[in-house]
Amino acid sequence: MSQGTDAKGALWGLLAEYETVPAVLEAASKVRDAGYTHFDVHTPIPIHGLDEAMGIKVSRLPWLVLGGGAAGASAGLLLQWWTNAVDYPFIISAKPYFGLPAAIPVTFELTVLLAAIGAFVGMLAANGLPQFYHPLFRVERFRRATTDRFFISIEARDPKFDVVATRALLEASGGAPVVEVEG
C-alpha cells in the first residue's frame, strides 16, 4: 500500500471526473469489482442503479424508524394507562379506567414523533453529519458536482489504495482528470 505525501500535506485520496451518467455508473462498478471499499460517487442528480453499482447494502435505518415508532406507541399507551388507571383513577358514571379509543390520538402522535426523531438522528449518525469540512471542498473542479459533473473519490485509507494502481484504474474507467486530494 502506498500513501503518497508531498510538501503541502498528507494524501487524502484521488478524485476522478466523469461527464455522463453511464460513464460514472460503469466506473463505479469497476471500482467496486476491483475491491475498493472506501470510495464514493458524487452526483448532482439521483442516479437509478448507483447503489447496486457501488455495492451498497440495504440500510438499517428502516429498523431504527420502526423501533422509534414502536417505542412511541408503547410509551403513549403506557403513559395514558398509568395516569388514568393506576396513578389517578377517576370514577365517573362507571366508565372504565382506561379506554383505547380515547388513547389513540396521543398514541398516534407519539408514534409519529419518535419515528421521525429516530429517522433524523439515524440519518445524521449514518452519514457522519454534521461534517463542516471535507478535503474535497478544496478541489476547485469538485464544485461542479452540484451542477453538471460526476465524480468518484477513493480514499487513501482504503486497504487496496495504491497511488499508481488506483490512478490507472480511474483513468482506464474514463475518469479525466484524475487529481490527488490532500487531507
mmCIF file of N, CA, C and O in Angstrom, residues 38-123:
data_model
loop_
_atom_site.group_PDB
_atom_site.id
_atom_site.type_symbol
_atom_site.label_atom_id
_atom_site.label_comp_id
_atom_site.label_asym_id
_atom_site.label_seq_id
_atom_site.Cartn_x
_atom_site.Cartn_y
_atom_site.Cartn_z
ATOM 1 N N HIS A 38 -13.540 2.018 0.392
ATOM 2 C CA HIS A 38 -13.643 3.399 0.867
ATOM 3 C C HIS A 38 -13.652 4.344 -0.335
ATOM 4 O O HIS A 38 -12.686 5.068 -0.588
ATOM 5 N N PHE A 39 -14.751 4.301 -1.062
ATOM 6 C CA PHE A 39 -14.911 5.202 -2.210
ATOM 7 C C PHE A 39 -16.332 5.733 -2.217
ATOM 8 O O PHE A 39 -17.222 5.184 -1.577
ATOM 9 N N ASP A 40 -16.516 6.832 -2.928
ATOM 10 C CA ASP A 40 -17.845 7.434 -3.005
ATOM 11 C C ASP A 40 -18.050 8.009 -4.396
ATOM 12 O O ASP A 40 -17.086 8.345 -5.095
ATOM 13 N N VAL A 41 -19.312 8.120 -4.789
ATOM 14 C CA VAL A 41 -19.685 8.712 -6.066
ATOM 15 C C VAL A 41 -20.481 9.969 -5.754
ATOM 16 O O VAL A 41 -21.423 9.939 -4.967
ATOM 17 N N HIS A 42 -20.093 11.077 -6.360
ATOM 18 C CA HIS A 42 -20.726 12.372 -6.106
ATOM 19 C C HIS A 42 -21.426 12.815 -7.384
ATOM 20 O O HIS A 42 -20.790 12.930 -8.436
ATOM 21 N N THR A 43 -22.739 13.050 -7.291
ATOM 22 C CA THR A 43 -23.530 13.389 -8.477
ATOM 23 C C THR A 43 -24.467 14.560 -8.177
ATOM 24 O O THR A 43 -24.877 14.742 -7.042
ATOM 25 N N PRO A 44 -24.814 15.332 -9.201
ATOM 26 C CA PRO A 44 -25.762 16.429 -8.988
ATOM 27 C C PRO A 44 -27.220 15.973 -9.000
ATOM 28 O O PRO A 44 -28.106 16.741 -8.645
ATOM 29 N N ILE A 45 -27.466 14.736 -9.419
ATOM 30 C CA ILE A 45 -28.825 14.216 -9.514
ATOM 31 C C ILE A 45 -28.867 12.795 -8.963
ATOM 32 O O ILE A 45 -27.843 12.107 -8.938
ATOM 33 N N PRO A 46 -30.035 12.329 -8.549
ATOM 34 C CA PRO A 46 -30.134 10.923 -8.158
ATOM 35 C C PRO A 46 -29.965 10.037 -9.391
ATOM 36 O O PRO A 46 -30.487 10.340 -10.460
ATOM 37 N N ILE A 47 -29.233 8.945 -9.232
ATOM 38 C CA ILE A 47 -28.986 8.035 -10.350
ATOM 39 C C ILE A 47 -29.534 6.662 -9.989
ATOM 40 O O ILE A 47 -29.102 6.056 -8.999
ATOM 41 N N HIS A 48 -30.482 6.184 -10.792
ATOM 42 C CA HIS A 48 -31.050 4.855 -10.585
ATOM 43 C C HIS A 48 -29.982 3.807 -10.851
ATOM 44 O O HIS A 48 -29.314 3.831 -11.881
ATOM 45 N N GLY A 49 -29.803 2.890 -9.907
ATOM 46 C CA GLY A 49 -28.837 1.819 -10.065
ATOM 47 C C GLY A 49 -27.472 2.111 -9.477
ATOM 48 O O GLY A 49 -26.583 1.248 -9.521
ATOM 49 N N LEU A 50 -27.278 3.299 -8.907
ATOM 50 C CA LEU A 50 -25.973 3.655 -8.350
ATOM 51 C C LEU A 50 -25.637 2.810 -7.122
ATOM 52 O O LEU A 50 -24.491 2.391 -6.947
ATOM 53 N N ASP A 51 -26.635 2.532 -6.287
ATOM 54 C CA ASP A 51 -26.379 1.702 -5.098
ATOM 55 C C ASP A 51 -25.864 0.325 -5.486
ATOM 56 O O ASP A 51 -24.928 -0.193 -4.871
ATOM 57 N N GLU A 52 -26.458 -0.268 -6.520
ATOM 58 C CA GLU A 52 -26.021 -1.577 -6.975
ATOM 59 C C GLU A 52 -24.621 -1.491 -7.582
ATOM 60 O O GLU A 52 -23.786 -2.373 -7.360
ATOM 61 N N ALA A 53 -24.371 -0.428 -8.341
ATOM 62 C CA ALA A 53 -23.054 -0.271 -8.969
ATOM 63 C C ALA A 53 -21.958 -0.104 -7.916
ATOM 64 O O ALA A 53 -20.836 -0.569 -8.111
ATOM 65 N N MET A 54 -22.291 0.536 -6.793
ATOM 66 C CA MET A 54 -21.302 0.742 -5.731
ATOM 67 C C MET A 54 -21.252 -0.423 -4.749
ATOM 68 O O MET A 54 -20.335 -0.501 -3.930
ATOM 69 N N GLY A 55 -22.233 -1.308 -4.806
ATOM 70 C CA GLY A 55 -22.274 -2.427 -3.874
ATOM 71 C C GLY A 55 -22.748 -2.028 -2.492
ATOM 72 O O GLY A 55 -22.349 -2.641 -1.498
ATOM 73 N N ILE A 56 -23.605 -1.026 -2.419
ATOM 74 C CA ILE A 56 -24.118 -0.556 -1.129
ATOM 75 C C ILE A 56 -25.197 -1.511 -0.643
ATOM 76 O O ILE A 56 -26.120 -1.853 -1.384
ATOM 77 N N LYS A 57 -25.074 -1.913 0.605
ATOM 78 C CA LYS A 57 -26.050 -2.825 1.196
ATOM 79 C C LYS A 57 -27.277 -2.046 1.664
ATOM 80 O O LYS A 57 -27.239 -0.831 1.811
ATOM 81 N N VAL A 58 -28.363 -2.765 1.937
ATOM 82 C CA VAL A 58 -29.600 -2.149 2.406
ATOM 83 C C VAL A 58 -29.360 -1.489 3.761
ATOM 84 O O VAL A 58 -28.692 -2.042 4.629
ATOM 85 N N SER A 59 -29.934 -0.328 3.940
ATOM 86 C CA SER A 59 -29.765 0.445 5.164
ATOM 87 C C SER A 59 -30.505 -0.178 6.342
ATOM 88 O O SER A 59 -31.552 -0.802 6.176
ATOM 89 N N ARG A 60 -29.959 0.039 7.540
ATOM 90 C CA ARG A 60 -30.639 -0.394 8.759
ATOM 91 C C ARG A 60 -31.578 0.688 9.276
ATOM 92 O O ARG A 60 -32.231 0.510 10.304
ATOM 93 N N LEU A 61 -31.648 1.815 8.604
ATOM 94 C CA LEU A 61 -32.469 2.928 9.054
ATOM 95 C C LEU A 61 -33.953 2.576 9.188
ATOM 96 O O LEU A 61 -34.588 3.002 10.159
ATOM 97 N N PRO A 62 -34.566 1.826 8.286
ATOM 98 C CA PRO A 62 -35.983 1.478 8.481
ATOM 99 C C PRO A 62 -36.245 0.757 9.800
ATOM 100 O O PRO A 62 -37.284 0.957 10.423
ATOM 101 N N TRP A 63 -35.306 -0.069 10.231
ATOM 102 C CA TRP A 63 -35.481 -0.755 11.509
ATOM 103 C C TRP A 63 -35.408 0.236 12.674
ATOM 104 O O TRP A 63 -36.123 0.075 13.663
ATOM 105 N N LEU A 64 -34.557 1.242 12.547
ATOM 106 C CA LEU A 64 -34.473 2.274 13.580
ATOM 107 C C LEU A 64 -35.768 3.083 13.654
ATOM 108 O O LEU A 64 -36.273 3.384 14.738
ATOM 109 N N VAL A 65 -36.328 3.407 12.493
ATOM 110 C CA VAL A 65 -37.596 4.142 12.453
ATOM 111 C C VAL A 65 -38.721 3.282 13.037
ATOM 112 O O VAL A 65 -39.551 3.777 13.810
ATOM 113 N N LEU A 66 -38.750 2.001 12.686
ATOM 114 C CA LEU A 66 -39.754 1.097 13.252
ATOM 115 C C LEU A 66 -39.612 1.026 14.769
ATOM 116 O O LEU A 66 -40.616 1.064 15.493
ATOM 117 N N GLY A 67 -38.390 0.922 15.259
ATOM 118 C CA GLY A 67 -38.163 0.881 16.700
ATOM 119 C C GLY A 67 -38.623 2.155 17.389
ATOM 120 O O GLY A 67 -39.238 2.112 18.463
ATOM 121 N N GLY A 68 -38.351 3.302 16.772
ATOM 122 C CA GLY A 68 -38.804 4.578 17.331
ATOM 123 C C GLY A 68 -40.319 4.660 17.360
ATOM 124 O O GLY A 68 -40.913 5.118 18.344
ATOM 125 N N GLY A 69 -40.960 4.215 16.286
ATOM 126 C CA GLY A 69 -42.423 4.225 16.246
ATOM 127 C C GLY A 69 -43.024 3.288 17.280
ATOM 128 O O GLY A 69 -44.003 3.631 17.960
ATOM 129 N N ALA A 70 -42.457 2.096 17.423
ATOM 130 C CA ALA A 70 -42.961 1.148 18.423
ATOM 131 C C ALA A 70 -42.760 1.687 19.836
ATOM 132 O O ALA A 70 -43.638 1.541 20.702
ATOM 133 N N ALA A 71 -41.615 2.327 20.067
ATOM 134 C CA ALA A 71 -41.366 2.926 21.388
ATOM 135 C C ALA A 71 -42.364 4.048 21.658
ATOM 136 O O ALA A 71 -42.864 4.196 22.786
ATOM 137 N N GLY A 72 -42.670 4.850 20.630
ATOM 138 C CA GLY A 72 -43.646 5.927 20.793
ATOM 139 C C GLY A 72 -45.035 5.405 21.087
ATOM 140 O O GLY A 72 -45.732 5.918 21.971
ATOM 141 N N ALA A 73 -45.444 4.368 20.356
ATOM 142 C CA ALA A 73 -46.768 3.787 20.598
ATOM 143 C C ALA A 73 -46.844 3.177 21.993
ATOM 144 O O ALA A 73 -47.825 3.383 22.728
ATOM 145 N N SER A 74 -45.814 2.464 22.371
ATOM 146 C CA SER A 74 -45.800 1.853 23.709
ATOM 147 C C SER A 74 -45.806 2.904 24.803
ATOM 148 O O SER A 74 -46.544 2.791 25.792
ATOM 149 N N ALA A 75 -44.988 3.934 24.635
ATOM 150 C CA ALA A 75 -44.917 4.988 25.640
ATOM 151 C C ALA A 75 -46.254 5.731 25.750
ATOM 152 O O ALA A 75 -46.702 6.061 26.855
ATOM 153 N N GLY A 76 -46.892 5.991 24.614
ATOM 154 C CA GLY A 76 -48.179 6.690 24.641
ATOM 155 C C GLY A 76 -49.251 5.889 25.360
ATOM 156 O O GLY A 76 -49.987 6.420 26.195
ATOM 157 N N LEU A 77 -49.358 4.615 25.017
ATOM 158 C CA LEU A 77 -50.356 3.769 25.679
ATOM 159 C C LEU A 77 -50.039 3.582 27.163
ATOM 160 O O LEU A 77 -50.929 3.674 28.018
ATOM 161 N N LEU A 78 -48.778 3.331 27.483
ATOM 162 C CA LEU A 78 -48.398 3.122 28.874
ATOM 163 C C LEU A 78 -48.627 4.377 29.718
ATOM 164 O O LEU A 78 -49.148 4.291 30.838
ATOM 165 N N LEU A 79 -48.270 5.510 29.183
ATOM 166 C CA LEU A 79 -48.469 6.768 29.912
ATOM 167 C C LEU A 79 -49.940 7.007 30.220
ATOM 168 O O LEU A 79 -50.312 7.330 31.353
ATOM 169 N N GLN A 80 -50.771 6.821 29.208
ATOM 170 C CA GLN A 80 -52.196 7.066 29.423
ATOM 171 C C GLN A 80 -52.823 6.015 30.337
ATOM 172 O O GLN A 80 -53.671 6.334 31.180
ATOM 173 N N TRP A 81 -52.426 4.755 30.200
ATOM 174 C CA TRP A 81 -52.941 3.732 31.104
ATOM 175 C C TRP A 81 -52.506 4.020 32.534
ATOM 176 O O TRP A 81 -53.312 3.951 33.465
ATOM 177 N N TRP A 82 -51.235 4.341 32.747
ATOM 178 C CA TRP A 82 -50.722 4.604 34.086
ATOM 179 C C TRP A 82 -51.439 5.798 34.736
ATOM 180 O O TRP A 82 -51.874 5.719 35.881
ATOM 181 N N THR A 83 -51.558 6.896 34.014
ATOM 182 C CA THR A 83 -52.178 8.085 34.618
ATOM 183 C C THR A 83 -53.659 7.886 34.887
ATOM 184 O O THR A 83 -54.172 8.360 35.892
ATOM 185 N N ASN A 84 -54.371 7.173 34.019
ATOM 186 C CA ASN A 84 -55.813 7.022 34.182
ATOM 187 C C ASN A 84 -56.222 5.845 35.059
ATOM 188 O O ASN A 84 -57.215 5.926 35.782
ATOM 189 N N ALA A 85 -55.502 4.737 34.997
ATOM 190 C CA ALA A 85 -55.932 3.537 35.695
ATOM 191 C C ALA A 85 -55.184 3.278 36.998
ATOM 192 O O ALA A 85 -55.724 2.631 37.889
ATOM 193 N N VAL A 86 -53.970 3.801 37.134
ATOM 194 C CA VAL A 86 -53.173 3.479 38.326
ATOM 195 C C VAL A 86 -52.907 4.705 39.184
ATOM 196 O O VAL A 86 -53.235 4.727 40.374
ATOM 197 N N ASP A 87 -52.313 5.711 38.616
ATOM 198 C CA ASP A 87 -51.882 6.864 39.401
ATOM 199 C C ASP A 87 -53.051 7.723 39.884
ATOM 200 O O ASP A 87 -53.044 8.188 41.020
ATOM 201 N N TYR A 88 -54.021 7.950 39.025
ATOM 202 C CA TYR A 88 -55.134 8.825 39.404
ATOM 203 C C TYR A 88 -56.432 8.302 38.790
ATOM 204 O O TYR A 88 -56.983 8.882 37.859
ATOM 205 N N PRO A 89 -56.926 7.182 39.310
ATOM 206 C CA PRO A 89 -58.186 6.658 38.760
ATOM 207 C C PRO A 89 -59.337 7.598 39.104
ATOM 208 O O PRO A 89 -59.474 8.030 40.241
ATOM 209 N N PHE A 90 -60.107 7.889 38.118
ATOM 210 C CA PHE A 90 -61.198 8.840 38.291
ATOM 211 C C PHE A 90 -62.497 8.136 37.892
ATOM 212 O O PHE A 90 -62.754 7.902 36.711
ATOM 213 N N ILE A 91 -63.309 7.803 38.843
ATOM 214 C CA ILE A 91 -64.517 7.026 38.591
ATOM 215 C C ILE A 91 -65.684 7.979 38.346
ATOM 216 O O ILE A 91 -66.078 8.737 39.222
ATOM 217 N N ILE A 92 -66.225 7.934 37.135
ATOM 218 C CA ILE A 92 -67.393 8.736 36.778
ATOM 219 C C ILE A 92 -68.334 7.850 35.986
ATOM 220 O O ILE A 92 -67.951 7.294 34.952
ATOM 221 N N SER A 93 -69.546 7.728 36.448
ATOM 222 C CA SER A 93 -70.607 7.006 35.727
ATOM 223 C C SER A 93 -70.205 5.606 35.306
ATOM 224 O O SER A 93 -70.550 5.160 34.209
ATOM 225 N N ALA A 94 -69.419 4.929 36.065
ATOM 226 C CA ALA A 94 -68.982 3.557 35.813
ATOM 227 C C ALA A 94 -68.200 3.410 34.511
ATOM 228 O O ALA A 94 -68.197 2.356 33.884
ATOM 229 N N LYS A 95 -67.534 4.485 34.087
ATOM 230 C CA LYS A 95 -66.674 4.400 32.900
ATOM 231 C C LYS A 95 -65.424 3.606 33.254
ATOM 232 O O LYS A 95 -64.977 3.627 34.397
ATOM 233 N N PRO A 96 -64.817 2.939 32.282
ATOM 234 C CA PRO A 96 -63.587 2.184 32.576
ATOM 235 C C PRO A 96 -62.433 3.145 32.893
ATOM 236 O O PRO A 96 -62.426 4.297 32.475
ATOM 237 N N TYR A 97 -61.459 2.629 33.646
ATOM 238 C CA TYR A 97 -60.297 3.460 33.960
ATOM 239 C C TYR A 97 -59.482 3.807 32.713
ATOM 240 O O TYR A 97 -58.864 4.858 32.630
ATOM 241 N N PHE A 98 -59.454 2.902 31.766
ATOM 242 C CA PHE A 98 -58.687 3.132 30.539
ATOM 243 C C PHE A 98 -59.509 2.684 29.353
ATOM 244 O O PHE A 98 -60.025 1.566 29.320
ATOM 245 N N GLY A 99 -59.614 3.546 28.363
ATOM 246 C CA GLY A 99 -60.328 3.208 27.129
ATOM 247 C C GLY A 99 -59.416 3.441 25.933
ATOM 248 O O GLY A 99 -58.863 4.525 25.748
ATOM 249 N N LEU A 100 -59.249 2.420 25.119
ATOM 250 C CA LEU A 100 -58.353 2.506 23.971
ATOM 251 C C LEU A 100 -58.765 3.576 22.949
ATOM 252 O O LEU A 100 -57.899 4.318 22.476
ATOM 253 N N PRO A 101 -60.042 3.723 22.597
ATOM 254 C CA PRO A 101 -60.380 4.749 21.603
ATOM 255 C C PRO A 101 -59.951 6.157 22.014
ATOM 256 O O PRO A 101 -59.485 6.941 21.179
ATOM 257 N N ALA A 102 -60.059 6.479 23.281
ATOM 258 C CA ALA A 102 -59.651 7.812 23.731
ATOM 259 C C ALA A 102 -58.133 7.971 23.724
ATOM 260 O O ALA A 102 -57.623 9.094 23.674
ATOM 261 N N ALA A 103 -57.407 6.866 23.767
ATOM 262 C CA ALA A 103 -55.949 6.921 23.818
ATOM 263 C C ALA A 103 -55.298 6.962 22.430
ATOM 264 O O ALA A 103 -54.096 7.214 22.323
ATOM 265 N N ILE A 104 -56.046 6.735 21.385
ATOM 266 C CA ILE A 104 -55.484 6.657 20.036
ATOM 267 C C ILE A 104 -54.800 7.957 19.587
ATOM 268 O O ILE A 104 -53.691 7.897 19.056
ATOM 269 N N PRO A 105 -55.393 9.137 19.750
ATOM 270 C CA PRO A 105 -54.712 10.338 19.242
ATOM 271 C C PRO A 105 -53.323 10.564 19.851
ATOM 272 O O PRO A 105 -52.358 10.838 19.129
ATOM 273 N N VAL A 106 -53.196 10.452 21.161
ATOM 274 C CA VAL A 106 -51.897 10.663 21.805
ATOM 275 C C VAL A 106 -50.921 9.569 21.373
ATOM 276 O O VAL A 106 -49.741 9.837 21.097
ATOM 277 N N THR A 107 -51.386 8.340 21.293
ATOM 278 C CA THR A 107 -50.537 7.225 20.876
ATOM 279 C C THR A 107 -50.035 7.437 19.453
ATOM 280 O O THR A 107 -48.844 7.248 19.169
ATOM 281 N N PHE A 108 -50.919 7.855 18.562
ATOM 282 C CA PHE A 108 -50.531 8.114 17.175
ATOM 283 C C PHE A 108 -49.477 9.218 17.103
ATOM 284 O O PHE A 108 -48.472 9.095 16.398
ATOM 285 N N GLU A 109 -49.696 10.303 17.827
ATOM 286 C CA GLU A 109 -48.765 11.428 17.786
ATOM 287 C C GLU A 109 -47.389 11.038 18.315
ATOM 288 O O GLU A 109 -46.367 11.421 17.747
ATOM 289 N N LEU A 110 -47.339 10.280 19.398
ATOM 290 C CA LEU A 110 -46.047 9.842 19.927
ATOM 291 C C LEU A 110 -45.364 8.846 18.987
ATOM 292 O O LEU A 110 -44.140 8.834 18.869
ATOM 293 N N THR A 111 -46.147 8.019 18.310
ATOM 294 C CA THR A 111 -45.581 7.087 17.331
ATOM 295 C C THR A 111 -44.890 7.856 16.214
ATOM 296 O O THR A 111 -43.741 7.587 15.867
ATOM 297 N N VAL A 112 -45.583 8.830 15.658
ATOM 298 C CA VAL A 112 -45.020 9.627 14.564
ATOM 299 C C VAL A 112 -43.823 10.441 15.050
ATOM 300 O O VAL A 112 -42.787 10.514 14.374
ATOM 301 N N LEU A 113 -43.926 11.040 16.220
ATOM 302 C CA LEU A 113 -42.847 11.867 16.746
ATOM 303 C C LEU A 113 -41.565 11.066 16.958
ATOM 304 O O LEU A 113 -40.485 11.457 16.493
ATOM 305 N N LEU A 114 -41.654 9.937 17.645
ATOM 306 C CA LEU A 114 -40.446 9.168 17.920
ATOM 307 C C LEU A 114 -39.898 8.485 16.665
ATOM 308 O O LEU A 114 -38.685 8.303 16.529
ATOM 309 N N ALA A 115 -40.754 8.124 15.722
ATOM 310 C CA ALA A 115 -40.270 7.576 14.451
ATOM 311 C C ALA A 115 -39.514 8.651 13.667
ATOM 312 O O ALA A 115 -38.450 8.381 13.092
ATOM 313 N N ALA A 116 -40.039 9.868 13.657
ATOM 314 C CA ALA A 116 -39.369 10.966 12.948
ATOM 315 C C ALA A 116 -38.047 11.317 13.617
ATOM 316 O O ALA A 116 -37.038 11.557 12.930
ATOM 317 N N ILE A 117 -38.012 11.342 14.930
ATOM 318 C CA ILE A 117 -36.760 11.623 15.635
ATOM 319 C C ILE A 117 -35.753 10.513 15.359
ATOM 320 O O ILE A 117 -34.562 10.782 15.134
ATOM 321 N N GLY A 118 -36.199 9.267 15.346
ATOM 322 C CA GLY A 118 -35.311 8.153 15.021
ATOM 323 C C GLY A 118 -34.745 8.270 13.615
ATOM 324 O O GLY A 118 -33.559 8.007 13.389
ATOM 325 N N ALA A 119 -35.573 8.666 12.657
ATOM 326 C CA ALA A 119 -35.109 8.837 11.278
ATOM 327 C C ALA A 119 -34.089 9.967 11.177
ATOM 328 O O ALA A 119 -33.048 9.830 10.529
ATOM 329 N N PHE A 120 -34.375 11.066 11.837
ATOM 330 C CA PHE A 120 -33.487 12.231 11.781
ATOM 331 C C PHE A 120 -32.130 11.923 12.411
ATOM 332 O O PHE A 120 -31.080 12.123 11.802
ATOM 333 N N VAL A 121 -32.144 11.408 13.621
ATOM 334 C CA VAL A 121 -30.899 11.102 14.326
ATOM 335 C C VAL A 121 -30.151 9.968 13.617
ATOM 336 O O VAL A 121 -28.925 10.012 13.483
ATOM 337 N N GLY A 122 -30.889 8.974 13.133
ATOM 338 C CA GLY A 122 -30.264 7.871 12.417
ATOM 339 C C GLY A 122 -29.569 8.328 11.142
ATOM 340 O O GLY A 122 -28.465 7.864 10.827
ATOM 341 N N MET A 123 -30.193 9.220 10.387
ATOM 342 C CA MET A 123 -29.570 9.734 9.165
ATOM 343 C C MET A 123 -28.327 10.550 9.484
ATOM 344 O O MET A 123 -27.320 10.462 8.788
#
